[in-house]
PDB file of C-alpha atoms in Angstrom:
ATOM      1  CA  UNK T 189     -84.429 137.314 -69.695  1.00 65.00           C
ATOM      2  CA  UNK T 190     -82.058 134.611 -68.234  1.00 91.00           C
ATOM      3  CA  UNK T 191     -82.462 130.983 -68.664  1.00 94.00           C
ATOM      4  CA  UNK T 192     -79.777 128.266 -67.519  1.00 95.00           C
ATOM      5  CA  UNK T 193     -79.993 124.622 -67.365  1.00 95.00           C
ATOM      6  CA  UNK T 194     -77.204 122.506 -65.637  1.00 95.00           C
ATOM      7  CA  UNK T 195     -76.801 118.814 -64.362  1.00 95.00           C
ATOM      8  CA  UNK T 196     -77.406 118.238 -60.738  1.00 94.00           C
ATOM      9  CA  UNK T 197     -76.620 114.544 -60.670  1.00 94.00           C
ATOM     10  CA  UNK T 198     -77.151 111.544 -62.958  1.00 93.00           C
ATOM     11  CA  UNK T 199     -80.842 111.542 -62.551  1.00 95.00           C
ATOM     12  CA  UNK T 200     -81.654 115.379 -62.395  1.00 96.00           C
ATOM     13  CA  UNK T 201     -81.086 118.598 -64.120  1.00 96.00           C
ATOM     14  CA  UNK T 202     -81.600 122.026 -62.525  1.00 96.00           C
ATOM     15  CA  UNK T 203     -83.239 124.815 -64.487  1.00 96.00           C
ATOM     16  CA  UNK T 204     -83.287 128.629 -63.633  1.00 97.00           C
ATOM     17  CA  UNK T 205     -85.421 131.072 -65.404  1.00 97.00           C
ATOM     18  CA  UNK T 206     -86.422 134.808 -65.078  1.00 96.00           C
ATOM     19  CA  UNK T 207     -88.860 134.478 -67.956  1.00 95.00           C
ATOM     20  CA  UNK T 208     -92.424 134.737 -66.835  1.00 95.00           C
ATOM     21  CA  UNK T 209     -93.687 132.932 -69.912  1.00 96.00           C
ATOM     22  CA  UNK T 210     -91.429 129.943 -69.307  1.00 96.00           C
ATOM     23  CA  UNK T 211     -92.672 129.835 -65.777  1.00 97.00           C
ATOM     24  CA  UNK T 212     -96.233 129.739 -67.021  1.00 97.00           C
ATOM     25  CA  UNK T 213     -95.551 126.997 -69.477  1.00 97.00           C
ATOM     26  CA  UNK T 214     -93.968 124.938 -66.695  1.00 97.00           C
ATOM     27  CA  UNK T 215     -96.761 125.397 -64.309  1.00 97.00           C
ATOM     28  CA  UNK T 216     -99.322 124.590 -67.049  1.00 97.00           C
ATOM     29  CA  UNK T 217     -97.758 121.715 -68.897  1.00 96.00           C
ATOM     30  CA  UNK T 218     -94.805 120.233 -66.868  1.00 97.00           C
ATOM     31  CA  UNK T 219     -95.876 118.723 -63.687  1.00 96.00           C
ATOM     32  CA  UNK T 220     -92.692 116.660 -63.289  1.00 96.00           C
ATOM     33  CA  UNK T 221     -90.511 119.948 -63.266  1.00 97.00           C
ATOM     34  CA  UNK T 222     -90.384 120.410 -59.392  1.00 97.00           C
ATOM     35  CA  UNK T 223     -89.979 123.902 -57.976  1.00 97.00           C
ATOM     36  CA  UNK T 224     -86.824 124.010 -55.853  1.00 97.00           C
ATOM     37  CA  UNK T 225     -86.443 127.832 -55.209  1.00 97.00           C
ATOM     38  CA  UNK T 226     -88.007 131.100 -55.827  1.00 97.00           C
ATOM     39  CA  UNK T 227     -86.146 134.386 -56.020  1.00 97.00           C
ATOM     40  CA  UNK T 228     -87.772 137.579 -54.743  1.00 96.00           C
ATOM     41  CA  UNK T 229     -87.103 141.287 -54.849  1.00 95.00           C
ATOM     42  CA  UNK T 230     -89.314 143.555 -52.695  1.00 96.00           C
ATOM     43  CA  UNK T 231     -91.759 140.669 -52.275  1.00 94.00           C
ATOM     44  CA  UNK T 232     -92.175 139.947 -55.929  1.00 95.00           C
ATOM     45  CA  UNK T 233     -90.964 136.743 -57.337  1.00 94.00           C
ATOM     46  CA  UNK T 234     -88.691 137.416 -60.430  1.00 95.00           C
ATOM     47  CA  UNK T 235     -87.149 134.115 -60.959  1.00 97.00           C
ATOM     48  CA  UNK T 236     -87.592 130.298 -60.134  1.00 98.00           C
ATOM     49  CA  UNK T 237     -85.401 127.290 -60.041  1.00 98.00           C
ATOM     50  CA  UNK T 238     -86.561 123.756 -61.043  1.00 98.00           C
ATOM     51  CA  UNK T 239     -85.471 120.231 -60.715  1.00 98.00           C
ATOM     52  CA  UNK T 240     -85.963 118.434 -63.964  1.00 97.00           C
ATOM     53  CA  UNK T 241     -85.680 114.692 -64.654  1.00 97.00           C
ATOM     54  CA  UNK T 242     -82.865 113.727 -66.824  1.00 95.00           C
ATOM     55  CA  UNK T 243     -85.236 111.808 -69.094  1.00 96.00           C
ATOM     56  CA  UNK T 244     -86.747 115.251 -69.861  1.00 95.00           C
ATOM     57  CA  UNK T 245     -83.435 116.857 -70.978  1.00 94.00           C
ATOM     58  CA  UNK T 246     -84.626 117.447 -74.534  1.00 94.00           C
ATOM     59  CA  UNK T 247     -87.799 119.151 -73.334  1.00 95.00           C
ATOM     60  CA  UNK T 248     -85.931 121.315 -70.893  1.00 95.00           C
ATOM     61  CA  UNK T 249     -83.400 122.350 -73.575  1.00 94.00           C
ATOM     62  CA  UNK T 250     -86.220 123.318 -75.971  1.00 95.00           C
ATOM     63  CA  UNK T 251     -88.289 125.099 -73.284  1.00 96.00           C
ATOM     64  CA  UNK T 252     -85.530 127.112 -71.727  1.00 95.00           C
ATOM     65  CA  UNK T 253     -83.917 127.689 -75.235  1.00 93.00           C
ATOM     66  CA  UNK T 254     -80.338 126.900 -73.949  1.00 92.00           C
ATOM     67  CA  UNK T 255     -77.819 124.064 -74.180  1.00 86.00           C
ATOM     68  CA  UNK T 256     -77.097 121.993 -70.918  1.00 80.00           C
ATOM     69  CA  UNK T 257     -74.096 123.099 -69.039  1.00 71.00           C
ATOM     70  CA  UNK T 258     -72.045 120.769 -66.784  1.00 66.00           C
TER      71      UNK T 258
END
């Protein structure tokens, strides 16, 4: 499974995940993580990209289990 988090601008981070469990946790518990894109193969979603407020950087780092890249 692939997880990546990087800085979009001073106010937002972007997060990309292919992990279905992370996607479920975001849908259930993180309403401020806004979905920006979905990635499909043969009509099945296999990854999602989210916009994350910078103030939630610590939560994103722990949820995605990665360090923030520039």
